[in-house]
Coordinates of C-alpha atoms in Angstrom, one line a residue:
M23 CA 48.1 47.8 -22.9
R24 CA 47.9 47.1 -26.5
L25 CA 48.6 44.0 -28.3
R26 CA 51.0 46.0 -30.8
A27 CA 53.3 46.5 -27.4
L28 CA 53.9 42.8 -27.3
L29 CA 55.7 42.7 -30.5
E30 CA 57.9 45.4 -29.8
T31 CA 58.9 43.6 -26.4
D32 CA 61.7 41.1 -27.9
A33 CA 62.2 39.5 -24.4
L34 CA 58.9 37.9 -25.1
G35 CA 60.0 36.3 -28.3
L36 CA 56.8 36.8 -29.9
R37 CA 56.0 36.2 -33.5
L38 CA 52.6 37.4 -35.4
L39 CA 51.3 34.7 -37.7
G40 CA 48.5 36.7 -38.5
G41 CA 45.9 40.0 -37.6
Q42 CA 48.0 42.2 -38.5
D43 CA 45.4 44.7 -39.0
E44 CA 43.7 43.8 -35.0
L45 CA 47.3 44.6 -33.0
D46 CA 45.3 47.9 -31.8
R47 CA 43.0 45.5 -29.3
T48 CA 43.5 46.1 -25.8
V49 CA 44.9 43.7 -23.6
R50 CA 43.0 43.8 -20.1
G51 CA 44.3 40.4 -18.7
V52 CA 46.1 37.3 -19.5
M53 CA 44.8 33.6 -19.3
T54 CA 46.7 30.0 -19.7
T55 CA 44.4 27.5 -21.0
D56 CA 44.7 24.0 -22.7
L57 CA 40.7 23.5 -22.3
R58 CA 39.3 22.2 -25.7
D59 CA 36.3 24.8 -24.4
P60 CA 37.6 27.6 -21.8
S61 CA 34.7 30.0 -22.7
R62 CA 33.3 29.7 -19.1
Y63 CA 36.7 31.8 -17.5
L64 CA 36.7 34.1 -20.3
S65 CA 35.1 37.7 -19.8
G66 CA 36.7 39.4 -22.7
G67 CA 39.9 41.0 -23.6
E68 CA 42.3 38.6 -22.5
L69 CA 45.4 37.3 -24.0
V70 CA 45.3 33.7 -24.2
L71 CA 48.2 31.5 -24.0
T72 CA 47.6 27.8 -24.9
G73 CA 50.2 24.8 -25.4
L74 CA 47.7 23.5 -27.9
A75 CA 47.6 20.1 -26.2
W76 CA 43.5 20.2 -26.9
R77 CA 44.4 19.9 -30.2
R78 CA 43.9 16.2 -31.5
D79 CA 43.7 16.9 -34.8
A80 CA 42.9 19.6 -37.6
S81 CA 39.6 19.4 -36.8
D82 CA 39.8 20.6 -33.4
S83 CA 41.4 24.3 -34.3
E84 CA 38.1 25.6 -36.2
P85 CA 35.6 25.3 -32.8
F86 CA 38.2 26.0 -30.6
V87 CA 39.0 29.6 -32.5
R88 CA 35.3 30.4 -32.6
I89 CA 34.8 29.8 -28.8
L90 CA 37.9 32.4 -28.1
A91 CA 36.4 34.9 -30.7
G92 CA 32.9 34.5 -29.2
A93 CA 33.9 35.5 -26.1
G94 CA 35.9 38.1 -27.3
V95 CA 39.7 37.6 -26.4
A96 CA 42.4 39.9 -27.7
G97 CA 44.5 37.7 -29.3
L98 CA 45.6 33.8 -28.9
A99 CA 49.2 32.9 -28.2
A100 CA 50.4 29.2 -29.2
G101 CA 53.6 27.9 -27.7
E102 CA 56.4 25.7 -30.2
A103 CA 58.1 23.9 -27.3
E104 CA 55.5 21.0 -27.7
L105 CA 54.9 20.8 -31.8
G106 CA 57.3 23.0 -33.1
D107 CA 55.6 24.9 -36.1
I108 CA 52.3 26.3 -35.5
P109 CA 49.8 23.9 -37.5
A110 CA 48.3 25.9 -40.4
D111 CA 45.1 24.6 -39.5
L112 CA 45.2 27.1 -36.5
V113 CA 46.5 29.7 -38.4
E114 CA 43.6 29.3 -41.0
A115 CA 41.1 29.6 -38.2
C116 CA 42.1 32.5 -36.7
D117 CA 42.3 34.7 -39.8
H118 CA 38.8 33.3 -40.6
H119 CA 37.7 34.6 -37.3
R120 CA 40.2 37.9 -37.4
L121 CA 41.9 36.7 -34.2
P122 CA 45.7 37.9 -33.9
L123 CA 47.5 34.6 -33.6
F124 CA 51.6 34.9 -32.0
A125 CA 54.1 32.0 -32.4
V126 CA 55.7 31.8 -28.5
H127 CA 59.3 30.9 -28.7
E128 CA 60.2 27.4 -27.3
T129 CA 62.9 29.3 -24.9
V130 CA 60.1 31.2 -23.4
A131 CA 58.0 30.5 -20.4
F132 CA 54.2 31.4 -20.3
A133 CA 54.8 32.8 -16.6
T134 CA 57.4 35.8 -18.2
I135 CA 54.4 36.9 -21.1
T136 CA 51.8 36.5 -17.7
E137 CA 54.0 38.6 -15.7
H138 CA 54.7 41.1 -18.3
V139 CA 51.4 41.7 -19.2
V140 CA 49.6 41.8 -15.6
R141 CA 52.3 44.5 -14.8
Q142 CA 51.9 46.6 -17.6
V143 CA 47.8 46.6 -17.1
S144 CA 48.0 47.2 -13.6
G145 CA 50.4 50.1 -14.2
E146 CA 48.3 51.9 -16.9
R147 CA 45.2 51.3 -14.7
A148 CA 47.4 52.9 -11.6
G149 CA 47.7 56.2 -13.8
D150 CA 44.2 56.0 -14.7
L151 CA 42.9 56.2 -11.6
A152 CA 45.6 58.0 -10.0
A153 CA 44.3 60.9 -12.1
V154 CA 40.6 60.2 -11.4
V155 CA 42.2 61.0 -7.6
D156 CA 43.9 64.1 -8.6
R157 CA 40.7 65.3 -10.4
H158 CA 38.6 64.1 -7.4
R159 CA 41.1 65.9 -5.0
R160 CA 40.6 68.8 -6.6
L161 CA 36.6 69.2 -6.5
M162 CA 36.6 68.5 -3.1
T163 CA 39.0 70.9 -1.9
S164 CA 37.1 73.7 -4.2
G165 CA 33.9 72.8 -3.9
P166 CA 30.9 69.7 -2.7
A167 CA 32.7 66.5 -2.1
G168 CA 30.8 65.0 -4.7
G169 CA 30.4 61.4 -3.0
G170 CA 32.8 61.3 0.1
P171 CA 35.9 59.2 0.4
E172 CA 33.4 55.9 -0.8
V173 CA 33.7 56.9 -4.5
V174 CA 37.7 57.2 -4.4
L175 CA 37.5 53.4 -2.0
D176 CA 35.0 52.1 -5.0
L177 CA 37.5 52.8 -8.3
L178 CA 40.3 51.2 -5.9
T179 CA 38.1 48.0 -6.1
S180 CA 36.8 48.0 -9.6
D181 CA 40.4 49.4 -11.0
L182 CA 43.0 47.7 -8.8
D183 CA 41.3 44.8 -7.0
L184 CA 41.7 46.3 -3.8
R185 CA 39.6 46.6 -0.9
A186 CA 40.0 49.3 1.4
W187 CA 38.4 50.6 4.4
V188 CA 39.0 54.2 6.3
L189 CA 39.2 53.5 10.5
S190 CA 38.8 55.8 13.1
P191 CA 41.6 55.4 15.7
T192 CA 39.6 52.9 17.5
G193 CA 38.9 50.8 14.0
R194 CA 35.8 52.3 14.0
Q195 CA 34.5 52.1 10.0
I196 CA 34.0 55.5 8.6
A197 CA 34.0 54.8 4.8
G198 CA 34.6 51.3 3.0
A199 CA 33.3 49.8 -0.6
G200 CA 31.7 46.7 -0.2
T201 CA 31.4 44.5 2.0
P202 CA 31.5 46.4 5.6
L203 CA 34.7 45.2 7.6
P204 CA 33.9 43.3 10.9
G205 CA 34.2 45.9 14.4
P206 CA 36.2 43.5 15.9
L207 CA 38.6 43.4 13.4
G208 CA 38.4 46.8 12.7
A209 CA 39.8 47.2 16.2
T210 CA 42.3 44.9 15.6
L211 CA 43.7 46.3 12.7
A212 CA 43.4 50.1 14.4
G213 CA 45.7 48.4 17.4
H214 CA 48.3 47.4 14.7
H215 CA 48.5 51.0 13.3
L216 CA 48.9 52.7 16.9
A217 CA 51.3 50.1 18.1
A218 CA 53.4 50.9 15.2
T219 CA 53.0 54.3 15.0
R220 CA 54.2 54.3 18.4
T221 CA 57.3 52.5 17.8
G222 CA 58.1 54.9 14.8
R223 CA 57.9 52.4 12.0
R224 CA 57.5 53.6 8.9
A225 CA 54.4 53.7 7.3
P226 CA 52.7 51.8 5.5
H227 CA 52.2 49.1 8.5
R228 CA 51.5 45.5 7.6
A229 CA 49.7 43.5 9.5
A230 CA 48.2 39.7 9.3
V231 CA 44.7 38.5 10.7
A232 CA 43.8 35.2 10.3
G233 CA 45.6 34.6 7.1
T234 CA 44.8 37.5 5.5
T235 CA 47.5 40.6 5.3
Y236 CA 46.3 44.2 5.5
S237 CA 48.3 47.3 5.0
L238 CA 47.7 50.3 7.2
F239 CA 48.5 54.3 5.8
P240 CA 47.6 57.2 8.6
I241 CA 45.6 59.8 7.1
R242 CA 46.8 62.9 8.9
N243 CA 45.2 66.0 9.9
T244 CA 45.8 68.5 7.5
G245 CA 43.2 71.4 8.2
R246 CA 43.5 74.3 10.5
G247 CA 44.1 72.3 13.8
A248 CA 46.6 69.7 12.6
V249 CA 49.5 68.9 14.6
P250 CA 53.5 70.3 13.3
A251 CA 55.6 67.5 11.9
A252 CA 58.2 68.5 14.6
R253 CA 55.9 67.8 17.8
D254 CA 55.2 64.9 19.7
V255 CA 53.3 61.6 18.3
R256 CA 51.5 60.9 21.1
E257 CA 49.4 64.5 20.9
S258 CA 47.6 63.2 16.9
V259 CA 48.4 59.3 17.4
L260 CA 44.5 58.8 19.4
S261 CA 43.1 61.4 16.9
D262 CA 43.9 60.2 13.2
W263 CA 42.2 58.1 11.0
L264 CA 43.5 55.4 8.8
L265 CA 43.5 53.4 5.5
A266 CA 43.1 49.5 5.8
V267 CA 44.2 48.2 2.4
E268 CA 43.4 44.5 2.2
A269 CA 47.2 43.8 0.6
D270 CA 50.6 43.5 1.4
A271 CA 52.3 46.8 0.2
S272 CA 55.6 45.8 1.2
D273 CA 56.8 45.1 -2.6
W274 CA 54.8 47.7 -4.3
P275 CA 56.6 50.2 -6.8
A276 CA 56.8 53.7 -5.9
A277 CA 53.8 54.6 -8.1
R278 CA 51.4 52.8 -6.4
L279 CA 52.4 54.0 -3.3
D280 CA 52.4 57.1 -4.1
L281 CA 49.1 56.6 -5.5
L282 CA 47.5 54.9 -2.1
Q283 CA 49.3 58.6 -0.5
G284 CA 47.1 60.5 -2.7
V285 CA 43.9 58.4 -1.7
T286 CA 44.8 59.2 1.8
Q287 CA 45.1 63.3 1.2
L288 CA 42.0 62.6 -0.7
I289 CA 40.1 61.4 2.5
A290 CA 41.8 64.0 4.8
V291 CA 40.3 66.9 3.4
E292 CA 37.0 64.7 4.3
R293 CA 38.0 64.5 7.9
D294 CA 39.0 68.1 7.9
R295 CA 35.3 69.5 6.9
R296 CA 33.9 66.4 9.6
E297 CA 36.4 68.6 12.3
A298 CA 35.1 71.9 10.9
A299 CA 31.4 70.5 11.5
R300 CA 32.3 69.9 15.3
T301 CA 33.2 73.4 16.0
V302 CA 29.7 74.7 16.6
R303 CA 29.1 71.5 19.3
R304 CA 32.3 71.8 20.8
R305 CA 31.5 75.8 21.3
L306 CA 27.9 75.0 22.7
A307 CA 29.6 72.8 25.3
Q308 CA 32.3 75.2 26.3
E309 CA 29.7 78.0 27.2
V310 CA 27.4 75.4 29.0
L311 CA 30.1 74.3 31.2
E312 CA 31.7 77.9 31.7
L313 CA 27.9 78.6 33.2
V314 CA 28.0 75.7 35.1
Q315 CA 31.8 76.2 36.4
A316 CA 31.4 79.7 37.2
G317 CA 27.9 79.3 38.9
A318 CA 25.3 80.7 36.7
A319 CA 21.8 80.7 37.7
P320 CA 19.9 77.9 36.4
A321 CA 17.2 79.6 34.5
E322 CA 20.6 80.7 32.7
I323 CA 21.9 77.5 31.9
A324 CA 18.7 76.4 30.9
A325 CA 18.5 78.8 28.3
R326 CA 21.9 77.7 26.7
L327 CA 20.8 74.1 27.2
R328 CA 17.7 74.8 25.4
V329 CA 19.6 76.2 22.5
A330 CA 22.0 73.0 22.2
A331 CA 19.1 70.3 22.3
P332 CA 18.1 71.3 18.5
V333 CA 21.7 71.1 17.3
L334 CA 22.5 68.0 19.3
L335 CA 18.9 66.3 18.8
P336 CA 17.2 67.7 15.6
G337 CA 13.4 67.7 16.1
L338 CA 13.6 66.9 19.6
G339 CA 10.3 68.5 21.3
V340 CA 11.2 68.5 24.8
A341 CA 14.3 69.1 26.6
P342 CA 16.1 66.1 27.1
Q343 CA 18.0 64.2 29.9
W344 CA 21.7 65.0 29.7
Q345 CA 24.4 63.0 31.3
V346 CA 28.2 64.0 31.6
V347 CA 30.9 62.2 30.7
V348 CA 34.7 63.4 31.9
A349 CA 38.3 62.0 30.5
R350 CA 41.7 62.5 30.6
V351 CA 44.5 61.5 29.1
D352 CA 48.1 61.6 31.0
W353 CA 51.1 60.8 30.0
T354 CA 54.3 60.0 31.9
A355 CA 57.2 62.7 33.1
A356 CA 57.9 65.5 30.6
D357 CA 61.2 64.1 29.6
A358 CA 59.8 61.0 28.4
T359 CA 60.3 61.6 24.5
A360 CA 58.0 58.9 21.9
P361 CA 60.1 58.1 18.5
G362 CA 60.0 61.1 16.4
G363 CA 58.8 63.7 19.0
V364 CA 60.7 66.8 21.3
P365 CA 60.6 66.4 24.9
G366 CA 57.7 68.5 27.0
D367 CA 54.7 68.6 28.6
I368 CA 52.0 67.4 26.4
A369 CA 48.9 69.1 26.4
G370 CA 46.0 66.7 27.3
G371 CA 42.8 68.3 27.0
P372 CA 42.6 68.6 22.7
V373 CA 44.2 64.9 22.5
A374 CA 40.7 63.9 25.5
Q375 CA 38.7 66.1 23.8
A376 CA 39.2 64.2 19.9
L377 CA 39.4 60.5 22.1
L378 CA 36.0 61.3 24.2
E379 CA 34.3 62.3 20.6
E380 CA 35.4 59.0 19.3
I381 CA 34.3 56.6 22.2
L382 CA 30.9 58.2 22.4
V383 CA 30.2 57.7 19.0
D384 CA 27.9 54.7 18.6
P385 CA 29.9 51.6 16.1
A386 CA 26.3 49.9 15.5
V387 CA 25.1 53.4 13.7
S388 CA 25.5 53.4 9.8
G389 CA 24.9 56.5 7.5
P390 CA 25.4 60.2 8.7
D391 CA 28.3 60.2 11.5
S392 CA 26.3 59.8 15.0
A393 CA 29.1 62.2 16.7
D394 CA 26.4 65.0 15.4
R395 CA 24.5 64.4 19.1
I396 CA 27.9 64.8 20.8
A397 CA 29.4 67.7 22.3
V398 CA 32.7 67.9 23.8
A399 CA 34.5 70.9 25.5
H400 CA 38.3 70.8 27.4
T401 CA 39.3 72.6 30.2
G402 CA 42.9 71.9 31.5
E403 CA 43.9 68.8 31.4
E404 CA 40.3 67.3 31.0
A405 CA 37.8 66.6 28.6
I406 CA 34.2 67.0 29.3
A407 CA 31.2 65.9 27.1
L408 CA 27.7 66.9 27.2
V409 CA 25.9 64.3 25.6
P410 CA 21.8 64.7 25.6
L411 CA 19.3 61.5 26.3
P412 CA 16.0 61.2 24.7
A413 CA 13.1 61.7 27.7
G414 CA 13.0 58.3 29.7
P415 CA 9.8 56.5 31.3
A416 CA 10.0 58.3 34.4
P417 CA 12.1 61.5 35.5
L418 CA 15.4 60.8 37.2
P419 CA 16.3 62.5 40.5
D420 CA 18.6 65.4 40.8
T421 CA 20.7 64.1 43.7
V422 CA 24.2 63.3 42.8
G423 CA 24.8 59.7 44.1
D424 CA 21.3 58.7 44.9
T425 CA 21.4 55.5 44.4
A426 CA 18.0 54.6 46.2
D427 CA 15.7 54.1 43.8
T428 CA 17.3 51.5 41.5
A429 CA 14.6 51.2 39.5
A430 CA 14.9 55.0 38.2
D431 CA 19.0 54.9 38.1
P432 CA 19.8 54.6 34.1
D433 CA 23.3 54.1 35.7
A434 CA 22.4 50.8 37.8
G435 CA 22.9 48.5 34.5
P436 CA 21.3 45.0 35.0
P437 CA 21.8 42.7 37.6
A438 CA 24.4 40.0 38.0
D439 CA 24.2 36.6 39.1
G440 CA 20.4 36.8 39.6
D441 CA 20.8 38.1 42.5
G442 CA 20.5 42.1 42.0
A443 CA 23.8 43.0 42.7
V444 CA 26.0 44.9 40.3
R445 CA 29.6 43.8 40.1
E446 CA 32.8 45.2 38.5
T447 CA 35.7 43.6 38.0
G448 CA 37.9 45.8 39.8
T449 CA 40.6 46.8 36.5
G450 CA 37.6 48.3 34.5
A451 CA 36.6 45.7 32.8
P452 CA 33.2 45.3 32.3
A453 CA 31.6 42.1 34.3
A454 CA 30.4 39.3 32.5
G455 CA 27.7 40.2 29.9
G456 CA 28.2 44.1 30.7
S457 CA 29.2 45.1 27.3
G458 CA 26.9 45.9 24.2
A459 CA 29.4 46.6 21.5
G460 CA 28.4 44.9 18.4
T461 CA 25.2 44.0 19.8
G462 CA 22.9 46.8 18.2
A463 CA 23.0 48.6 21.4
K464 CA 23.3 52.2 22.2
P465 CA 27.0 53.5 22.6
G466 CA 27.6 52.4 26.1
T467 CA 24.1 50.7 27.0
G468 CA 25.7 47.4 27.8
A469 CA 21.9 46.5 26.4
T470 CA 19.8 44.7 23.8
P471 CA 18.3 47.0 21.7
A472 CA 15.3 46.3 23.4
A473 CA 16.7 47.4 26.8
A474 CA 18.4 50.3 25.4
A475 CA 15.0 51.8 24.4
Q476 CA 14.2 51.4 27.6
D477 CA 17.2 52.9 29.0
P478 CA 19.0 55.2 26.8
A479 CA 22.0 56.0 29.5
L480 CA 25.2 55.9 28.8
H481 CA 27.3 53.2 31.3
A482 CA 31.1 53.5 32.1
D483 CA 32.4 50.4 31.1
A484 CA 30.3 49.1 28.4
L485 CA 31.5 52.5 26.7
L486 CA 35.3 51.2 26.4
A487 CA 34.4 47.7 26.2
A488 CA 34.8 47.6 22.1
V489 CA 38.3 50.2 22.1
R490 CA 39.8 49.2 25.3
E491 CA 42.2 46.9 22.9
P492 CA 43.2 49.8 20.3
L493 CA 43.5 52.5 23.0
S494 CA 45.8 50.4 24.9
A495 CA 48.0 49.9 21.9
G496 CA 48.1 53.9 21.3
L497 CA 48.7 54.7 25.0
A498 CA 51.5 52.1 25.0
D499 CA 53.6 52.3 28.3
D500 CA 53.3 55.4 29.0
G501 CA 49.9 56.7 28.6
R502 CA 46.6 56.2 30.9
L503 CA 42.8 57.2 29.4
T504 CA 40.7 57.6 32.4
L505 CA 36.7 57.9 32.2
G506 CA 34.3 59.0 34.8
V507 CA 30.3 59.1 34.0
S508 CA 27.7 60.7 35.8
A509 CA 24.0 59.7 36.2
A510 CA 21.3 61.1 33.9
V511 CA 20.0 64.5 35.2
H512 CA 17.0 66.1 33.5
S513 CA 17.1 70.2 34.5
A514 CA 19.9 72.8 34.2
E515 CA 19.7 72.4 38.4
G516 CA 21.3 69.0 38.2
L517 CA 24.2 69.6 35.7
R518 CA 26.3 71.2 38.8
G519 CA 26.2 68.0 40.3
A520 CA 26.7 65.6 37.5
L521 CA 30.0 67.2 36.4
E522 CA 31.3 67.3 40.1
E523 CA 30.0 63.2 40.1
A524 CA 31.6 62.3 36.8
R525 CA 35.0 63.8 38.1
H526 CA 34.7 62.1 41.0
A527 CA 34.0 58.6 39.1
R528 CA 36.9 59.6 36.7
R529 CA 39.3 59.7 39.9
V530 CA 37.7 56.4 40.9
A531 CA 38.9 54.9 37.9
A532 CA 42.2 56.5 38.1
A533 CA 43.1 54.5 41.1
R534 CA 42.7 51.2 38.9
P535 CA 45.5 49.2 37.6
G536 CA 44.9 49.5 33.6
R537 CA 45.7 51.9 30.9
V538 CA 42.4 52.1 30.1
C539 CA 39.6 52.4 33.0
A540 CA 36.1 54.0 33.6
A541 CA 34.2 54.0 36.7
G542 CA 30.0 54.9 36.7
H543 CA 28.5 57.2 39.4
H544 CA 27.1 53.9 41.4
E545 CA 30.5 52.9 42.1
L546 CA 30.4 56.6 44.3
A547 CA 28.2 55.4 47.3
S548 CA 30.3 52.5 48.4
H549 CA 33.7 51.9 49.4
V550 CA 35.3 52.2 45.8
L551 CA 34.8 55.9 46.7
L552 CA 37.7 55.6 49.4
L553 CA 40.1 53.5 48.3
P554 CA 42.0 56.3 45.6
F555 CA 42.6 58.2 48.9
V556 CA 44.6 55.6 50.9
P557 CA 48.0 56.2 50.7
D558 CA 50.3 53.7 48.8
D559 CA 52.6 52.2 51.3
V560 CA 49.7 51.2 53.1
R561 CA 47.8 49.9 49.8
R562 CA 50.6 48.0 49.3
A563 CA 51.5 46.6 52.5
F564 CA 48.3 45.6 53.5
T565 CA 47.8 43.5 49.8
A566 CA 51.0 42.4 50.2
R567 CA 49.9 40.8 53.9
L568 CA 46.7 39.3 52.7
L569 CA 48.0 37.8 49.5
D570 CA 51.4 37.6 48.7
P571 CA 51.3 34.1 50.5
L572 CA 48.4 32.8 48.4
R573 CA 50.3 34.1 45.0
D574 CA 53.6 32.4 46.2
Y575 CA 51.7 29.4 47.0
D576 CA 49.8 29.7 43.4
R577 CA 53.1 30.0 42.0
R578 CA 55.0 27.2 43.4
H579 CA 51.6 24.8 43.1
R580 CA 49.6 26.6 40.3
A581 CA 46.8 26.0 43.1
E582 CA 44.5 29.3 41.8
L583 CA 43.9 30.2 45.1
I584 CA 43.9 33.7 44.0
E585 CA 40.9 32.7 41.2
T586 CA 39.4 30.9 44.0
L587 CA 39.1 33.4 46.6
E588 CA 37.8 36.3 44.1
A589 CA 34.8 34.0 42.8
F590 CA 34.1 32.6 46.5
L591 CA 33.6 36.7 47.6
D592 CA 32.0 37.4 43.9
C593 CA 29.3 34.4 45.3
D594 CA 28.5 36.1 48.6
G595 CA 30.1 32.7 50.4
S596 CA 27.4 30.7 48.7
W597 CA 29.8 27.3 48.4
T598 CA 27.2 25.8 45.2
R599 CA 27.1 28.9 43.3
C600 CA 31.0 29.4 43.6
A601 CA 31.6 25.6 43.0
A602 CA 29.3 25.6 39.8
R603 CA 31.2 28.7 38.5
L604 CA 34.4 27.3 38.8
H605 CA 33.6 23.4 37.5
L606 CA 34.6 22.7 40.9
H607 CA 33.5 19.7 43.1
V608 CA 32.0 21.2 46.6
N609 CA 34.4 19.2 48.6
T610 CA 37.6 20.3 45.9
L611 CA 36.0 24.1 46.7
R612 CA 36.3 23.5 50.8
Y613 CA 40.1 22.4 50.3
R614 CA 41.3 25.1 48.7
V615 CA 38.8 27.6 51.3
G616 CA 40.8 26.0 53.9
R617 CA 44.2 26.3 52.3
I618 CA 43.7 30.6 52.1
E619 CA 42.4 30.5 55.3
Q620 CA 45.2 28.1 57.0
L621 CA 48.4 30.6 54.5
T622 CA 46.3 34.0 55.9
G623 CA 45.5 32.7 59.5
R624 CA 42.0 34.2 58.3
D625 CA 38.7 32.7 58.8
L626 CA 36.3 33.1 55.6
S627 CA 32.9 32.9 57.8
R628 CA 33.8 36.0 59.7
L629 CA 32.6 38.9 58.1
E630 CA 35.5 41.4 58.5
D631 CA 37.9 39.2 56.7
K632 CA 35.8 38.7 53.8
L633 CA 35.7 42.6 53.7
D634 CA 39.5 42.4 54.1
F635 CA 39.8 40.2 51.2
F636 CA 37.7 41.9 49.2
L637 CA 39.1 45.5 49.5
A638 CA 42.8 43.9 49.7
L639 CA 41.5 42.2 45.7
R640 CA 40.1 45.8 44.8
M641 CA 43.4 47.3 45.7
S642 CA 46.0 45.2 44.6

């Protein structure tokens, strides 16, 4: 804004005392000070407000005004509340340094002037930025992106002092200006956004995390594959991006909200471009999948894999290993209606396809989208990913479910508790130390970078470790995601078996409680494979007979018998290891185990009773 505009606003009570020829100066901000030397706080272009407390005699005016002029301030406004008329020595000093001087009436608060200037300056910046955003949108729509979303996010930071990030539905940062958003914070914000969208709340959504407020704006898919507005929100909630702005937009004027909506529309263009780029990879996956399911000759499948390998792993000189990942999103009965939606069945295949493409992206990779190596097709309600892996140090067996050679098994995972046994929690959550999310590991490896170099394979639970929280919020109380991962195979002959293996693993995951569950191929060689086929009434009766007495006792006495039983079995009946894990004295542990045996009539020294308890815990 210009200094001249201040005089035209009667409510500010300003009277010009000097500098008539300098009123076209631009005001970029406002500062109130009574320091004798405020230069360290000045950057140029400010309107300085002062109550003249710095002035002790006439000799103080000249150095004070000289400092302001040297700092390039736009003008000086002195209050009349303390001294009445503005001293003549201050007027003379301002005339000498050609610094416009205003008198502020004693009835006008400095806060009133400050608020007016800030509002006007911010509004003008927003208008300028809106024009830039509009030009950039037209450029991106008609030709090259010219820098992508980062350019506009940089403008938000520099012109409106707004830090903003573009996030995927799992919280992965797609674009940002300045400091990257920490992964856990991104997942939390995505969870807030998905939960608010599922409840039908109007955007932008407000989220307060660790004392900082964020406003979350949806970025709708506007391209050829966009979901019409009248359709069920569940069809798009797990695939739409969001814009997270570090500010509270609840009291923003309409003009600023419109500006941010323009930014989201601009970013939606980039989203559509990336979606279109996935078409080739999806078609490759679909062609391979159709050949595998049709029982085509291995030579024909191998030919398609040779075409796919250079697209998914550019520069690869040899045929890679492959893993198959199967995902399914299930919603409740057809008459369940999400807010703003309509009754009817939801096509789960496209939803699972977009979600699986997101889950398989490595969150630790920066630069080009690492989804370039992921090919996902969908058939019916399933999404099926064909994931290439760089050739490992040794060939892998093609035999489905072959777990005899642990050293050659890419999905065997690290040993737990030092005893060489890999343990699952039974709820789809990774065992302690099982997730590599946020550590720079390859996606889903659950390993350090060094270990990932030796074992590039995907691991079921580690795939979901970093995304379980936001996805659970998006699925709400009427959706489930289940996922199965095959072993790695190194030839076309093994691909059909890998597909069946991944499907079996997904069915094992579906038998577990929870909104987001996964299972790997190594579980198919164990008793867990039988559990999905046990009738529900038999499962309920079996678990109630063994565990209900313990749950009732825990509820009445807060005794933690269930937790003790789980730890005791997990430690293979070792008293010392179990006591150390639970931070108990061994005698206390023996007392608890004795109480478990007394309440259930079982003997935990017998293998049969241990197995019954183990199965009951897995089925509960």
